[in-house]
Each structure stands twice: as C-alpha cells, then as structure tokens.
Short mmCIF file of C-alpha atoms and ligand atoms in Angstrom, two decimals:
data_model
loop_
_atom_site.label_atom_id
_atom_site.label_comp_id
_atom_site.label_asym_id
_atom_site.label_seq_id
_atom_site.Cartn_x
_atom_site.Cartn_y
_atom_site.Cartn_z
CA MET A 31 12.55 82.13 -14.92
CA ARG A 32 14.61 79.35 -16.67
CA PHE A 33 12.57 76.62 -16.34
CA THR A 34 8.75 77.79 -16.72
CA ASP A 35 6.24 74.85 -17.87
CA LYS A 36 9.67 72.50 -17.63
CA VAL A 37 8.98 69.01 -15.86
CA VAL A 38 11.65 68.28 -13.23
CA LEU A 39 12.40 65.21 -11.76
CA VAL A 40 14.97 65.08 -9.04
CA LEU A 41 16.01 61.79 -7.55
CA GLY A 42 17.00 61.95 -4.14
CA GLY A 43 15.22 65.79 -3.48
CA ASN A 44 14.15 65.61 0.06
CA SER A 45 17.64 66.68 1.78
CA GLY A 46 20.65 68.66 1.31
CA ILE A 47 21.69 69.70 -2.36
CA GLY A 48 18.51 67.72 -3.64
CA LEU A 49 16.21 69.73 -1.72
CA ALA A 50 17.95 73.05 -2.49
CA ALA A 51 18.02 72.08 -6.08
CA ALA A 52 14.29 71.07 -6.09
CA GLN A 53 13.10 74.23 -4.30
CA ALA A 54 15.31 76.38 -6.59
CA PHE A 55 13.85 74.53 -9.91
CA ALA A 56 10.54 75.27 -8.69
CA ALA A 57 11.46 79.16 -7.84
CA GLU A 58 12.09 79.45 -11.56
CA GLY A 59 8.84 77.95 -12.88
CA GLY A 60 9.62 74.39 -12.72
CA LYS A 61 7.06 71.62 -12.12
CA VAL A 62 9.05 69.36 -9.72
CA HIS A 63 8.49 65.99 -8.71
CA LEU A 64 11.33 64.52 -5.93
CA THR A 65 12.05 61.10 -4.69
CA GLY A 66 13.75 60.17 -1.34
CA ARG A 67 13.41 57.07 1.16
CA ASN A 68 12.29 59.21 4.16
CA GLN A 69 8.43 59.74 4.00
CA LYS A 70 8.69 62.51 6.97
CA THR A 71 11.07 64.67 4.87
CA ILE A 72 9.62 63.85 1.60
CA ASP A 73 6.33 65.19 2.87
CA ALA A 74 8.36 68.40 4.44
CA ALA A 75 10.04 68.90 1.17
CA VAL A 76 6.66 68.83 -0.84
CA ALA A 77 4.92 70.93 1.53
CA SER A 78 7.87 73.80 0.82
CA ILE A 79 7.37 73.42 -3.03
CA PRO A 80 4.23 74.60 -4.07
CA GLY A 81 2.82 72.26 -6.82
CA SER A 82 5.28 69.40 -6.41
CA VAL A 83 4.86 65.74 -5.96
CA GLY A 84 6.90 63.41 -3.92
CA TYR A 85 7.47 59.51 -4.20
CA ALA A 86 9.13 57.41 -1.67
CA ALA A 87 11.46 54.92 -3.76
CA ASP A 88 14.66 53.33 -3.25
CA ILE A 89 16.91 54.09 -6.11
CA ALA A 90 18.70 50.93 -5.38
CA ASP A 91 15.74 49.18 -6.58
CA ILE A 92 15.06 49.12 -10.08
CA ALA A 93 11.62 48.44 -10.24
CA SER A 94 11.19 51.29 -8.16
CA SER A 95 12.76 53.73 -10.37
CA GLU A 96 10.39 52.39 -13.16
CA ARG A 97 7.49 53.28 -11.12
CA VAL A 98 8.37 56.49 -10.32
CA VAL A 99 8.91 57.55 -14.07
CA SER A 100 5.43 56.07 -14.81
CA ALA A 101 3.98 57.96 -12.09
CA VAL A 102 5.59 61.40 -13.52
CA GLU A 103 4.27 60.34 -16.94
CA ALA A 104 0.95 59.79 -15.37
CA VAL A 105 0.73 63.37 -14.01
CA ASP A 106 2.66 65.46 -16.42
CA GLY A 107 3.50 63.01 -19.44
CA ARG A 108 7.07 63.53 -19.87
CA ILE A 109 10.38 64.50 -17.97
CA ASP A 110 12.12 67.93 -19.32
CA VAL A 111 14.88 67.98 -16.55
CA LEU A 112 16.29 64.93 -14.78
CA PHE A 113 18.35 65.59 -11.76
CA ILE A 114 19.98 62.22 -10.43
CA ASN A 115 21.19 63.29 -7.07
CA ALA A 116 20.68 60.22 -4.81
CA GLY A 117 23.63 58.93 -2.83
CA VAL A 118 25.14 57.69 0.45
CA GLY A 119 28.68 57.79 2.21
CA GLY A 120 30.20 55.26 3.60
CA PHE A 121 34.03 55.61 4.96
CA ALA A 122 36.34 52.46 5.69
CA PRO A 123 39.93 51.90 5.18
CA LEU A 124 40.90 48.67 2.97
CA GLU A 125 40.83 46.37 6.01
CA GLY A 126 37.46 47.44 7.05
CA ILE A 127 35.38 47.39 3.96
CA THR A 128 32.61 44.62 4.13
CA GLU A 129 30.94 43.43 1.19
CA SER A 130 27.82 44.26 2.17
CA ASP A 131 28.58 47.94 2.50
CA TRP A 132 30.56 47.80 -0.86
CA ASP A 133 26.96 46.55 -2.23
CA HIS A 134 24.91 48.85 -0.71
CA VAL A 135 27.38 51.90 -1.49
CA HIS A 136 27.44 50.61 -5.33
CA GLY A 137 24.03 49.72 -5.26
CA VAL A 138 22.76 53.20 -4.87
CA ASN A 139 25.64 55.36 -6.04
CA LEU A 140 26.25 53.71 -9.26
CA LYS A 141 23.95 51.02 -10.24
CA GLY A 142 20.86 52.63 -8.91
CA CYS A 143 22.01 55.82 -10.51
CA VAL A 144 22.52 54.08 -13.86
CA PHE A 145 19.33 52.32 -14.05
CA ALA A 146 17.45 55.05 -12.93
CA LEU A 147 18.92 57.03 -15.77
CA GLN A 148 17.70 54.14 -18.21
CA LYS A 149 14.20 54.16 -16.91
CA ALA A 150 13.55 58.16 -16.87
CA VAL A 151 15.43 58.86 -20.46
CA ARG A 152 12.47 57.12 -22.12
CA ALA A 153 10.14 59.87 -20.75
CA MET A 154 12.63 62.47 -22.07
CA GLY A 155 12.04 64.12 -25.71
CA GLU A 156 14.55 66.30 -27.56
CA GLY A 157 16.11 69.18 -25.86
CA GLY A 158 15.99 67.32 -22.25
CA ALA A 159 18.90 67.86 -19.71
CA ILE A 160 20.15 65.61 -17.39
CA VAL A 161 22.49 66.30 -14.43
CA VAL A 162 24.18 63.83 -12.22
CA THR A 163 25.51 64.53 -8.71
CA GLY A 164 29.24 62.86 -8.72
CA SER A 165 31.87 63.83 -6.36
CA ILE A 166 35.26 65.27 -5.53
CA GLY A 167 35.97 61.59 -4.18
CA ALA A 168 36.17 60.65 -7.97
CA HIS A 169 39.11 63.33 -8.52
CA GLY A 170 41.23 62.65 -5.69
CA ALA A 171 42.48 60.01 -3.11
CA LEU A 172 41.17 60.52 0.35
CA GLU A 173 42.11 57.66 3.04
CA GLY A 174 38.88 55.47 3.45
CA ASN A 175 37.12 56.63 0.78
CA GLY A 176 37.79 53.66 -1.58
CA THR A 177 34.22 52.33 -1.50
CA TYR A 178 32.48 55.56 -2.40
CA ALA A 179 35.19 56.91 -4.48
CA ALA A 180 35.15 53.81 -6.54
CA ALA A 181 31.39 54.14 -7.22
CA LYS A 182 31.40 57.89 -8.06
CA ALA A 183 34.34 57.33 -10.46
CA GLY A 184 32.32 54.43 -12.10
CA LEU A 185 29.21 56.68 -12.05
CA ALA A 186 31.45 59.63 -13.78
CA MET A 187 32.80 57.21 -16.62
CA ALA A 188 29.55 55.71 -17.26
CA MET A 189 27.91 59.06 -17.77
CA LYS A 190 30.41 60.22 -20.04
CA VAL A 191 29.51 57.14 -22.29
CA PHE A 192 25.66 57.84 -21.92
CA ALA A 193 26.31 61.60 -22.79
CA LYS A 194 27.85 60.25 -25.92
CA GLU A 195 24.70 57.81 -26.59
CA LEU A 196 22.21 60.52 -25.95
CA LEU A 197 23.78 63.45 -28.47
CA PRO A 198 21.47 61.84 -31.28
CA ARG A 199 18.43 62.72 -29.05
CA SER A 200 19.85 66.12 -28.39
CA ILE A 201 19.58 65.52 -24.72
CA ARG A 202 22.55 67.09 -22.76
CA LEU A 203 24.03 65.01 -19.77
CA ASN A 204 26.53 66.65 -17.44
CA MET A 205 27.75 65.96 -14.00
CA VAL A 206 28.46 68.48 -11.07
CA SER A 207 30.89 67.06 -8.20
CA PRO A 208 30.57 68.63 -4.96
CA GLY A 209 33.44 69.18 -2.48
CA PRO A 210 32.69 69.16 1.25
CA ILE A 211 29.39 70.52 1.36
CA ASP A 212 27.44 71.29 4.73
CA THR A 213 24.44 68.74 4.55
CA PRO A 214 22.80 66.03 6.49
CA LEU A 215 25.11 63.49 4.45
CA LEU A 216 27.94 64.38 7.26
CA HIS A 217 25.73 63.12 10.10
CA ARG A 218 24.79 59.94 8.51
CA ASN A 219 27.90 58.06 8.90
CA PRO A 220 27.52 55.28 11.25
CA GLY A 221 29.40 55.32 14.43
CA MET A 222 30.43 59.05 14.07
CA GLY A 223 29.05 61.36 16.71
CA PRO A 224 28.85 65.03 16.64
CA ASP A 225 32.41 65.33 18.03
CA ASP A 226 33.61 63.27 15.33
CA VAL A 227 31.72 65.34 12.43
CA ALA A 228 32.95 68.35 14.08
CA ARG A 229 36.71 67.18 13.81
CA LEU A 230 35.93 66.01 10.21
CA LYS A 231 34.58 69.25 9.71
CA ASP A 232 37.46 71.00 11.07
CA MET A 233 39.91 68.83 9.17
CA MET A 234 38.19 69.50 5.70
CA ILE A 235 37.89 73.25 5.99
CA ALA A 236 41.90 73.49 6.78
CA ASN A 237 42.34 71.70 3.37
CA ILE A 238 40.05 73.89 1.47
CA PRO A 239 41.43 76.69 -0.44
CA MET A 240 38.62 78.83 0.03
CA HIS A 241 38.67 77.80 3.81
CA ARG A 242 35.05 76.94 4.53
CA MET A 243 32.40 74.14 3.53
CA GLY A 244 30.24 74.82 0.64
CA GLU A 245 26.18 75.34 0.89
CA SER A 246 23.71 73.12 -0.55
CA ASP A 247 22.49 75.99 -2.63
CA GLU A 248 25.94 76.72 -3.91
CA VAL A 249 25.79 73.23 -5.63
CA ALA A 250 22.07 73.84 -6.70
CA LYS A 251 23.03 77.10 -8.75
CA ALA A 252 25.65 74.91 -10.74
CA VAL A 253 22.73 72.22 -11.22
CA LEU A 254 20.36 74.82 -12.62
CA PHE A 255 22.91 76.22 -14.76
CA LEU A 256 23.64 72.84 -16.31
CA ALA A 257 20.41 71.92 -16.59
CA SER A 258 19.39 75.25 -18.26
CA ASP A 259 19.57 76.62 -21.68
CA ASP A 260 22.59 78.75 -20.31
CA ALA A 261 24.27 75.55 -20.92
CA SER A 262 23.12 74.77 -24.39
CA PHE A 263 26.91 74.02 -25.88
CA ILE A 264 27.64 71.99 -22.81
CA THR A 265 27.74 68.11 -22.39
CA GLY A 266 29.65 65.44 -21.04
CA THR A 267 31.44 67.52 -18.40
CA ASP A 268 31.99 67.34 -14.65
CA LEU A 269 31.75 70.63 -13.05
CA LEU A 270 33.76 70.83 -9.82
CA VAL A 271 31.88 72.64 -6.86
CA ASP A 272 34.63 72.37 -4.05
CA GLY A 273 36.03 75.75 -3.11
CA GLY A 274 39.07 74.88 -5.39
CA LEU A 275 39.89 71.99 -3.40
CA ILE A 276 40.72 69.69 -6.44
CA GLU A 277 42.22 72.23 -8.64
CA LEU A 278 44.12 74.41 -6.41
CA SER A 279 45.51 72.19 -3.56
P1 NAP B 25 22.07 63.88 2.12
O1 NAP B 25 21.43 65.25 2.42
O2 NAP B 25 22.22 62.68 2.84
O3 NAP B 25 21.20 63.92 0.82
C1 NAP B 25 21.10 62.62 -0.03
C2 NAP B 25 19.84 62.15 -0.72
O4 NAP B 25 19.90 60.84 -1.32
C3 NAP B 25 18.63 62.40 0.11
O5 NAP B 25 17.57 62.95 -0.75
C4 NAP B 25 18.35 60.90 0.42
O6 NAP B 25 17.12 60.49 0.67
C5 NAP B 25 18.54 60.42 -1.13
N1 NAP B 25 18.94 58.72 -0.99
C6 NAP B 25 20.17 58.25 -0.37
N2 NAP B 25 19.90 56.69 -0.53
C7 NAP B 25 18.68 56.70 -1.38
C8 NAP B 25 18.14 55.57 -1.85
N3 NAP B 25 18.61 54.22 -1.67
N4 NAP B 25 16.81 55.86 -2.62
C9 NAP B 25 16.72 57.23 -3.10
N5 NAP B 25 17.19 58.26 -2.43
C10 NAP B 25 18.33 57.96 -1.81
O7 NAP B 25 23.43 64.41 1.30
P2 NAP B 25 23.81 65.40 0.28
O8 NAP B 25 25.29 65.87 0.59
O9 NAP B 25 22.68 66.52 0.08
O10 NAP B 25 23.93 64.49 -0.89
C11 NAP B 25 23.54 64.66 -2.02
C12 NAP B 25 24.62 63.86 -3.45
O11 NAP B 25 25.74 64.88 -3.13
C13 NAP B 25 24.78 62.47 -3.03
O12 NAP B 25 24.84 61.96 -4.44
C14 NAP B 25 26.45 62.62 -2.45
O13 NAP B 25 27.22 61.38 -2.71
C15 NAP B 25 26.67 63.64 -3.12
N6 NAP B 25 27.83 64.52 -2.61
C16 NAP B 25 28.11 64.99 -1.26
C17 NAP B 25 28.96 65.57 -0.69
C18 NAP B 25 28.99 66.60 0.63
O14 NAP B 25 30.04 66.87 1.18
N7 NAP B 25 27.71 66.54 1.09
C19 NAP B 25 30.05 65.79 -1.45
C20 NAP B 25 30.42 65.23 -2.49
C21 NAP B 25 29.18 64.61 -3.42
P3 NAP B 25 16.74 60.04 2.32
O15 NAP B 25 16.91 61.34 3.05
O16 NAP B 25 15.31 59.81 2.13
O17 NAP B 25 17.33 58.78 2.35
#
C-alpha cells in the first residue's frame, strides 16, 4: 500500500492507461481524483473506484485545469501525486497536416499539459511526485506521426526543465513513454475503421521485439513505481514501456 492517505490527481483518468493507473492508485490506498471529457466514462470510472471524485474538464482549456485544482483542494486540501496523462493522437503525413489538427493536438498534448502542471503544482507540497505520459513518438520517427511526435517531444523537454525547477521544492517529476498499448486511443483515429485498426495493430506487433502490444496496466505499474517512494532517487527521467521497441529494434 504505497499510496495510503495520498491525494492523487489523474488528468485523463477515465479511459485506457489513465483509468488503469487511477484504479491501481486506489488499490494501494490513494484518494483518487480524475478528469476526462466524456461524462459517461467519468461516471463509470468513479463508480469503479471507491471514494474517488471525477471532473469533466478539457485540459486544453487552462481555466478548466485551474478549476479542477481548486476543486481538489476544496475536498482534500492538497495534491500529493499528479499524473498528467491526457492525450490525443492524430496521424497525417506532412502534406495532409492541417493547422486546426496541429493546434488541437498541441493544445492538448503540449500546451494543456504544461499549464495543467503549472496550476496543479501550487497545490503540491514537499515530497510530491509527478508523472507525465509521453510517447515513443518522441524517441523514434514514424511516418505520419509528425504532429503528435512534435508535441510529445516538446513535452518531454519541457518536463526535464520543470523537473529541475522543482528540485528545490523536493518534488520529483518523471515521464513514462508507452509504446503501442491496446487502448481506446487506437479506435479514435478519424477515418480509420475496424479493419484499418486491425491492420495497424498487426503492423505494430510485427515490429515490437516482444511480438505483442502492451496492456494499460503494464504502463500503470511503471507510473505507480515512479510516483512512489520506491523511486525516491529518480527525477527527470523518461521510462520507456514499449516491449523493447525503441532500444532493441
Ligand atoms: P485513451 O484511452 O484514448 O485515453 C486518453 C485519455 O486522455 C482519456 O482519459 C481522455 O478523456 C483524455 N483526454 C483526451 N483529450 C483530453 C482533453 N482535451 N482534456 C482532458 N482529457 C482528455 O488513450 P491512452 O492510450 O490510454 O492514452 C493515454 C496517454 O498515453 C496519452 O497521453 C497518449 O498520447 C499516450 N500514449 C498512448 C499510446 C498507445 O499506444 N495507446 C502510446 C504512446 C503514448 P476522454 O476519453 O474523456 O476524452
């Protein structure tokens, strides 16, 4: 029970990796607050996690992140563990990238995450821990992934800087970078039907040294490790959870 009496805020906690992490934090004693956009899945997530609180909040809307942090403070007074996980995909080759797609992906995956950190960190005291979800997209070049990769690579570098800035406050900040994980994200690509998703999965599996996709709870375990005192001497790192894809391919 590594998170007994810890107040945990999971941004993007109603689906996939974030939901698995929120459930795992609660299973180890954490008092979980979670956000997302979809009220139905927020309600389902809260129902699956005893004692949790859910908020509908768009991370691209900075005022909305401010409201979530104030709401957590009103209930529990502080944040001990912050997991910034909200993210959207978006595939397009160079010639197909539109300004609105670029702004949307960067508004959520980069700008929104940075300002959510800025708002939440004021509610964190000494000894707090932050984990941010990056992506192997920031570590390797995949055709069609330019917009998403740029956002996640920008996020990774910004987080290194903030990890350094937070050292005097004894707050640790680390990233996890998942490889291909079987979550609803894959099914959210506009213009991709079930057959396209199946082909994409087969293509990814063929390239992964472990010859399978990862599961959300395998990423959640890495998140909980980095957020826990087990990682007390670790900050500013980016842990790949990718079946060896980046290091062994
Ligand atoms: P997912 O099931 O689609 O979950 C994405 C989460 O982000 C959901 O909770 C979603 O909430 C939330 N979210 C998206 N846009 C948001 C916004 N504007 N404001 C607030 N919340 C928002 O996908 P996932 O695979 O678990 O993704 C989690 C993270 O892992 C993302 O950062 C993603 O980039 C990263 N990642 C995933 C993979 C993979 O293969 N699955 C690989 C590398 C990195 P709603 O459902 O309410 O929209």
